[in-house]
Amino acid sequence: EAQVTQNPRYLITVTGKKLTVTCSQNMNHEYMSWYRQDPGLGLRQIYYSMNVEVTDKGDVPEGYKVSRKEKRNFPLILESPSPNQTSLYFCASRDQGTYEQYFGPGTRLTVT
Amino acid sequence: GQNIDQPTEMTATEGAIVQINCTYQTSGFNGLFWYQQHAGEAPTFLSYNVLDGLEEKGRFSSFLSRSKGYSYLLLKELQMKDSASYLCAVRVFQTGANNLFFGTGTRLTVIP
């Protein structure tokens, strides 16, 4: 089944404790992206990647890192999480030449 | 920057028709999407318009006017399961990539 998976789905952590949210897709898509969704603000792009070893900042990259060492994986790294990074996070992917984006199920992160 | 506006909330009656509007001001416009999102779930693709006019898909239709920076999503024969948020997203070509910018979403409540 074609899908985008994220882990963990739910995470409660404390300020300053490094964490990684994994994202994996099995559709051989070149383009992958991370969004965060907050009430009243909608979905905002954090980082995106057009292919292996090619990443770029979205609208709200501060406090986040990403890597794209393999085509299927695009982890989101929070080196020192803060409470303002409490949010619902979505990973998405698509074929480079197409328009439809496939979203993962979301990761709800709470930083206390 | 990108500016995308849509109403925050709407209520409609089961069996009726509802129109959700979206206005945008962007540079590098390269298409407009509508997504449906149930609470706590991932957005799911509804429609994509890149040329002016109406695209119809079953009970859902989407319209685009590029000169006016305007789109609407039309939902016919409303069902209770259509209660969800509807996200307008503009595809923008910038720095060599197509990225999506989302409005804050319109929460639709369908009442009996």
Tab-separated table of N, CA and C in Angstrom, chain B:
chain	number	residue	atom	x	y	z
B	1	GLY	N	5.634	37.737	0.493
B	1	GLY	CA	4.911	36.704	1.206
B	1	GLY	C	3.627	36.352	0.515
B	2	GLN	N	2.986	35.323	1.009
B	2	GLN	CA	1.724	34.855	0.448
B	2	GLN	C	0.589	35.211	1.405
B	3	ASN	N	-0.528	35.652	0.861
B	3	ASN	CA	-1.683	36.010	1.658
B	3	ASN	C	-2.878	35.227	1.158
B	4	ILE	N	-3.407	34.360	1.993
B	4	ILE	CA	-4.526	33.494	1.600
B	4	ILE	C	-5.619	33.631	2.649
B	5	ASP	N	-6.821	33.995	2.208
B	5	ASP	CA	-7.925	34.238	3.130
B	5	ASP	C	-9.118	33.345	2.830
B	6	GLN	N	-9.681	32.787	3.873
B	6	GLN	CA	-10.917	32.015	3.769
B	6	GLN	C	-11.667	32.183	5.080
B	7	PRO	N	-13.002	32.013	5.035
B	7	PRO	CA	-13.768	32.202	6.270
B	7	PRO	C	-13.375	31.160	7.308
B	8	THR	N	-13.498	31.551	8.574
B	8	THR	CA	-13.079	30.658	9.648
B	8	THR	C	-14.074	29.519	9.856
B	9	GLU	N	-15.340	29.859	9.843
B	9	GLU	CA	-16.363	28.837	10.122
B	9	GLU	C	-17.581	29.046	9.233
B	10	MET	N	-18.257	27.944	8.903
B	10	MET	CA	-19.525	27.980	8.183
B	10	MET	C	-20.407	26.850	8.700
B	11	THR	N	-21.701	27.077	8.626
B	11	THR	CA	-22.671	26.053	9.004
B	11	THR	C	-23.667	25.898	7.863
B	12	ALA	N	-24.023	24.660	7.561
B	12	ALA	CA	-24.991	24.405	6.493
B	12	ALA	C	-25.829	23.190	6.864
B	13	THR	N	-26.948	23.049	6.183
B	13	THR	CA	-27.903	21.988	6.497
B	13	THR	C	-27.687	20.772	5.601
B	14	GLU	N	-27.870	19.620	6.166
B	14	GLU	CA	-27.777	18.371	5.412
B	14	GLU	C	-28.654	18.442	4.164
B	15	GLY	N	-28.082	18.034	3.021
B	15	GLY	CA	-28.821	18.057	1.763
B	15	GLY	C	-28.687	19.346	0.983
B	16	ALA	N	-28.194	20.383	1.616
B	16	ALA	CA	-28.070	21.693	0.970
B	16	ALA	C	-26.771	21.794	0.180
B	17	ILE	N	-26.543	22.995	-0.368
B	17	ILE	CA	-25.323	23.323	-1.108
B	17	ILE	C	-24.581	24.397	-0.316
B	18	VAL	N	-23.265	24.289	-0.248
B	18	VAL	CA	-22.469	25.321	0.425
B	18	VAL	C	-21.277	25.700	-0.440
B	19	GLN	N	-20.938	26.967	-0.417
B	19	GLN	CA	-19.798	27.475	-1.189
B	19	GLN	C	-18.785	28.069	-0.220
B	20	ILE	N	-17.562	27.594	-0.287
B	20	ILE	CA	-16.485	28.088	0.562
B	20	ILE	C	-15.522	28.878	-0.316
B	21	ASN	N	-15.344	30.142	0.007
B	21	ASN	CA	-14.519	31.021	-0.810
B	21	ASN	C	-13.089	31.114	-0.292
B	22	CYS	N	-12.200	31.416	-1.221
B	22	CYS	CA	-10.787	31.597	-0.889
B	22	CYS	C	-10.230	32.703	-1.789
B	23	THR	N	-9.611	33.696	-1.204
B	23	THR	CA	-8.930	34.717	-1.987
B	23	THR	C	-7.443	34.676	-1.654
B	24	TYR	N	-6.631	35.025	-2.637
B	24	TYR	CA	-5.198	34.918	-2.420
B	24	TYR	C	-4.460	36.048	-3.135
B	25	GLN	N	-3.303	36.364	-2.578
B	25	GLN	CA	-2.376	37.291	-3.221
B	25	GLN	C	-1.002	36.644	-3.122
B	26	THR	N	-0.476	36.228	-4.262
B	26	THR	CA	0.811	35.537	-4.261
B	26	THR	C	1.619	35.966	-5.463
B	27	SER	N	2.902	35.667	-5.417
B	27	SER	CA	3.749	35.792	-6.598
B	27	SER	C	4.218	34.398	-6.960
B	28	GLY	N	4.324	34.131	-8.247
B	28	GLY	CA	4.735	32.790	-8.681
B	28	GLY	C	3.607	31.774	-8.613
B	29	PHE	N	2.351	32.225	-8.751
B	29	PHE	CA	1.200	31.325	-8.664
B	29	PHE	C	1.321	30.191	-9.686
B	30	ASN	N	1.093	28.969	-9.196
B	30	ASN	CA	1.209	27.809	-10.080
B	30	ASN	C	0.138	26.773	-9.772
B	31	GLY	N	-1.016	27.230	-9.291
B	31	GLY	CA	-2.119	26.302	-9.054
B	31	GLY	C	-2.722	26.471	-7.672
B	32	LEU	N	-3.958	25.973	-7.522
B	32	LEU	CA	-4.658	26.088	-6.241
B	32	LEU	C	-5.294	24.752	-5.896
B	33	PHE	N	-5.128	24.358	-4.641
B	33	PHE	CA	-5.651	23.093	-4.141
B	33	PHE	C	-6.737	23.330	-3.109
B	34	TRP	N	-7.631	22.363	-3.018
B	34	TRP	CA	-8.532	22.253	-1.882
B	34	TRP	C	-8.306	20.887	-1.233
B	35	TYR	N	-8.183	20.933	0.097
B	35	TYR	CA	-8.032	19.721	0.891
B	35	TYR	C	-9.158	19.660	1.921
B	36	GLN	N	-9.522	18.440	2.277
B	36	GLN	CA	-10.456	18.215	3.371
B	36	GLN	C	-9.666	17.645	4.542
B	37	GLN	N	-9.969	18.120	5.741
B	37	GLN	CA	-9.271	17.606	6.911
B	37	GLN	C	-10.251	17.410	8.061
B	38	HIS	N	-10.428	16.160	8.471
B	38	HIS	CA	-11.203	15.876	9.667
B	38	HIS	C	-10.300	16.076	10.876
B	39	ALA	N	-10.914	16.415	11.994
B	39	ALA	CA	-10.183	16.779	13.202
B	39	ALA	C	-9.153	15.720	13.581
B	40	GLY	N	-7.890	16.158	13.745
B	40	GLY	CA	-6.828	15.258	14.179
B	40	GLY	C	-6.295	14.335	13.104
B	41	GLU	N	-6.806	14.481	11.880
B	41	GLU	CA	-6.357	13.600	10.791
B	41	GLU	C	-5.554	14.381	9.752
B	42	ALA	N	-4.970	13.651	8.828
B	42	ALA	CA	-4.202	14.273	7.758
B	42	ALA	C	-5.133	14.901	6.724
B	43	PRO	N	-4.685	15.960	6.065
B	43	PRO	CA	-5.466	16.509	4.953
B	43	PRO	C	-5.560	15.495	3.813
B	44	THR	N	-6.700	15.470	3.157
B	44	THR	CA	-6.853	14.619	1.978
B	44	THR	C	-7.212	15.489	0.785
B	45	PHE	N	-6.652	15.153	-0.347
B	45	PHE	CA	-6.777	15.944	-1.571
B	45	PHE	C	-8.209	15.914	-2.094
B	46	LEU	N	-8.740	17.096	-2.448
B	46	LEU	CA	-10.054	17.183	-3.073
B	46	LEU	C	-9.959	17.616	-4.527
B	47	SER	N	-9.217	18.712	-4.786
B	47	SER	CA	-9.206	19.239	-6.140
B	47	SER	C	-7.980	20.090	-6.388
B	48	TYR	N	-7.712	20.281	-7.665
B	48	TYR	CA	-6.585	21.106	-8.097
B	48	TYR	C	-7.018	21.895	-9.324
B	49	ASN	N	-6.822	23.215	-9.283
B	49	ASN	CA	-7.101	24.086	-10.437
B	49	ASN	C	-5.844	24.855	-10.783
B	50	VAL	N	-5.498	24.845	-12.046
B	50	VAL	CA	-4.375	25.682	-12.481
B	50	VAL	C	-4.835	26.668	-13.565
B	51	LEU	N	-5.905	26.316	-14.278
B	51	LEU	CA	-6.489	27.202	-15.278
B	51	LEU	C	-7.825	27.737	-14.770
B	52	ASP	N	-8.251	28.857	-15.319
B	52	ASP	CA	-9.533	29.441	-14.925
B	52	ASP	C	-10.677	28.497	-15.286
B	53	GLY	N	-11.681	28.499	-14.427
B	53	GLY	CA	-12.873	27.725	-14.727
B	53	GLY	C	-13.243	26.786	-13.614
B	54	LEU	N	-14.216	25.948	-13.940
B	54	LEU	CA	-14.812	25.046	-12.966
B	54	LEU	C	-14.355	23.609	-13.208
B	55	GLU	N	-13.948	22.945	-12.138
B	55	GLU	CA	-13.608	21.520	-12.180
B	55	GLU	C	-14.627	20.789	-11.322
B	56	GLU	N	-15.302	19.799	-11.903
B	56	GLU	CA	-16.331	19.083	-11.164
B	56	GLU	C	-15.911	17.650	-10.917
B	57	LYS	N	-16.147	17.206	-9.682
B	57	LYS	CA	-15.801	15.839	-9.306
B	57	LYS	C	-16.861	15.336	-8.340
B	58	GLY	N	-17.881	14.718	-8.884
B	58	GLY	CA	-18.952	14.196	-8.036
B	58	GLY	C	-19.709	15.320	-7.345
B	59	ARG	N	-19.817	15.237	-6.035
B	59	ARG	CA	-20.551	16.269	-5.288
B	59	ARG	C	-19.716	17.528	-5.065
B	60	PHE	N	-18.433	17.470	-5.408
B	60	PHE	CA	-17.525	18.586	-5.157
B	60	PHE	C	-17.133	19.251	-6.484
B	61	SER	N	-17.119	20.584	-6.470
B	61	SER	CA	-16.635	21.351	-7.614
B	61	SER	C	-15.724	22.446	-7.097
B	62	SER	N	-14.750	22.812	-7.903
B	62	SER	CA	-13.869	23.915	-7.515
B	62	SER	C	-13.709	24.846	-8.693
B	63	PHE	N	-13.691	26.141	-8.378
B	63	PHE	CA	-13.620	27.185	-9.401
B	63	PHE	C	-12.399	28.051	-9.141
B	64	LEU	N	-11.785	28.525	-10.224
B	64	LEU	CA	-10.626	29.410	-10.099
B	64	LEU	C	-10.749	30.582	-11.061
B	65	SER	N	-10.441	31.786	-10.563
B	65	SER	CA	-10.247	32.964	-11.396
B	65	SER	C	-8.889	33.546	-11.033
B	66	ARG	N	-7.923	33.359	-11.907
B	66	ARG	CA	-6.563	33.831	-11.604
B	66	ARG	C	-6.482	35.348	-11.612
B	67	SER	N	-7.232	35.985	-12.499
B	67	SER	CA	-7.170	37.455	-12.574
B	67	SER	C	-7.726	38.097	-11.304
B	68	LYS	N	-8.668	37.438	-10.647
B	68	LYS	CA	-9.258	37.978	-9.429
B	68	LYS	C	-8.608	37.408	-8.165
B	69	GLY	N	-7.719	36.457	-8.314
B	69	GLY	CA	-7.128	35.836	-7.125
B	69	GLY	C	-8.191	35.198	-6.254
B	70	TYR	N	-9.062	34.401	-6.877
B	70	TYR	CA	-10.261	33.921	-6.199
B	70	TYR	C	-10.548	32.479	-6.595
B	71	SER	N	-10.970	31.729	-5.596
B	71	SER	CA	-11.408	30.352	-5.831
B	71	SER	C	-12.562	30.049	-4.893
B	72	TYR	N	-13.369	29.091	-5.277
B	72	TYR	CA	-14.357	28.569	-4.335
B	72	TYR	C	-14.475	27.061	-4.480
B	73	LEU	N	-14.875	26.455	-3.396
B	73	LEU	CA	-15.195	25.028	-3.347
B	73	LEU	C	-16.688	24.920	-3.117
B	74	LEU	N	-17.361	24.163	-3.981
B	74	LEU	CA	-18.808	23.997	-3.891
B	74	LEU	C	-19.107	22.558	-3.491
B	75	LEU	N	-19.842	22.398	-2.435
B	75	LEU	CA	-20.230	21.069	-1.986
B	75	LEU	C	-21.750	20.937	-2.119
B	76	LYS	N	-22.181	19.943	-2.868
B	76	LYS	CA	-23.617	19.732	-3.096
B	76	LYS	C	-24.105	18.544	-2.273
B	77	GLU	N	-25.426	18.520	-2.076
B	77	GLU	CA	-26.064	17.390	-1.377
B	77	GLU	C	-25.301	17.046	-0.104
B	78	LEU	N	-25.159	18.044	0.731
B	78	LEU	CA	-24.330	17.896	1.920
B	78	LEU	C	-24.743	16.700	2.770
B	79	GLN	N	-23.712	16.007	3.284
B	79	GLN	CA	-23.926	14.887	4.185
B	79	GLN	C	-23.257	15.206	5.518
B	80	MET	N	-23.688	14.516	6.561
B	80	MET	CA	-23.128	14.781	7.883
B	80	MET	C	-21.614	14.552	7.887
B	81	LYS	N	-21.156	13.581	7.107
B	81	LYS	CA	-19.725	13.262	7.083
B	81	LYS	C	-18.890	14.363	6.421
B	82	ASP	N	-19.559	15.341	5.793
B	82	ASP	CA	-18.828	16.468	5.203
B	82	ASP	C	-18.399	17.486	6.249
B	83	SER	N	-18.844	17.316	7.479
B	83	SER	CA	-18.381	18.188	8.563
B	83	SER	C	-16.880	17.980	8.737
B	84	ALA	N	-16.120	19.029	8.462
B	84	ALA	CA	-14.659	18.938	8.459
B	84	ALA	C	-14.112	20.339	8.219
B	85	SER	N	-12.802	20.462	8.239
B	85	SER	CA	-12.168	21.707	7.804
B	85	SER	C	-11.768	21.581	6.356
B	86	TYR	N	-11.904	22.675	5.618
B	86	TYR	CA	-11.550	22.701	4.196
B	86	TYR	C	-10.427	23.722	4.017
B	87	LEU	N	-9.327	23.225	3.499
B	87	LEU	CA	-8.115	24.022	3.396
B	87	LEU	C	-7.877	24.446	1.956
B	88	CYS	N	-7.709	25.733	1.766
B	88	CYS	CA	-7.312	26.276	0.475
B	88	CYS	C	-5.794	26.398	0.499
B	89	ALA	N	-5.138	25.944	-0.548
B	89	ALA	CA	-3.676	26.006	-0.593
B	89	ALA	C	-3.233	26.464	-1.967
B	90	VAL	N	-2.304	27.398	-1.987
B	90	VAL	CA	-1.790	27.921	-3.245
B	90	VAL	C	-0.408	27.333	-3.511
B	91	ARG	N	-0.219	26.860	-4.719
B	91	ARG	CA	1.078	26.321	-5.137
B	91	ARG	C	1.873	27.460	-5.757
B	92	VAL	N	3.077	27.654	-5.223
B	92	VAL	CA	3.904	28.774	-5.655
B	92	VAL	C	5.252	28.252	-6.114
B	93	PHE	N	5.686	28.718	-7.259
B	93	PHE	CA	7.009	28.339	-7.751
B	93	PHE	C	8.006	29.395	-7.301
B	94	GLN	N	8.953	28.974	-6.478
B	94	GLN	CA	9.960	29.905	-5.969
B	94	GLN	C	11.242	29.154	-5.669
B	95	THR	N	12.358	29.805	-5.903
B	95	THR	CA	13.691	29.222	-5.674
B	95	THR	C	13.790	27.801	-6.222
B	96	GLY	N	13.267	27.608	-7.422
B	96	GLY	CA	13.439	26.333	-8.106
B	96	GLY	C	12.530	25.206	-7.671
B	97	ALA	N	11.553	25.491	-6.825
B	97	ALA	CA	10.667	24.425	-6.363
B	97	ALA	C	9.232	24.917	-6.276
B	98	ASN	N	8.297	23.957	-6.390
B	98	ASN	CA	6.887	24.254	-6.167
B	98	ASN	C	6.555	23.941	-4.713
B	99	ASN	N	6.142	24.936	-3.960
B	99	ASN	CA	5.765	24.727	-2.563
B	99	ASN	C	4.318	25.148	-2.349
B	100	LEU	N	3.708	24.571	-1.308
B	100	LEU	CA	2.323	24.874	-0.982
B	100	LEU	C	2.229	25.835	0.194
B	101	PHE	N	1.337	26.821	0.056
B	101	PHE	CA	1.032	27.737	1.148
B	101	PHE	C	-0.460	27.617	1.447
B	102	PHE	N	-0.761	27.379	2.710
B	102	PHE	CA	-2.125	27.087	3.115
B	102	PHE	C	-2.810	28.279	3.760
B	103	GLY	N	-4.109	28.391	3.514
B	103	GLY	CA	-4.936	29.265	4.311
B	103	GLY	C	-5.170	28.619	5.673
B	104	THR	N	-5.867	29.329	6.553
B	104	THR	CA	-6.066	28.823	7.909
B	104	THR	C	-7.191	27.795	7.997
B	105	GLY	N	-7.915	27.605	6.890
B	105	GLY	CA	-8.958	26.589	6.873
B	105	GLY	C	-10.322	27.120	7.250
B	106	THR	N	-11.354	26.494	6.692
B	106	THR	CA	-12.745	26.819	7.008
B	106	THR	C	-13.381	25.592	7.651
B	107	ARG	N	-13.831	25.770	8.895
B	107	ARG	CA	-14.475	24.649	9.579
B	107	ARG	C	-15.951	24.632	9.213
B	108	LEU	N	-16.365	23.586	8.519
B	108	LEU	CA	-17.756	23.437	8.093
B	108	LEU	C	-18.483	22.485	9.031
B	109	THR	N	-19.607	22.941	9.541
B	109	THR	CA	-20.468	22.086	10.355
B	109	THR	C	-21.762	21.842	9.598
B	110	VAL	N	-22.077	20.586	9.383
B	110	VAL	CA	-23.330	20.217	8.714
B	110	VAL	C	-24.325	19.795	9.793
B	111	ILE	N	-25.486	20.447	9.780
B	111	ILE	CA	-26.501	20.149	10.791
B	111	ILE	C	-27.694	19.449	10.145
B	112	PRO	N	-28.398	18.618	10.925
B	112	PRO	CA	-29.527	17.861	10.348
B	112	PRO	C	-30.653	18.782	9.915
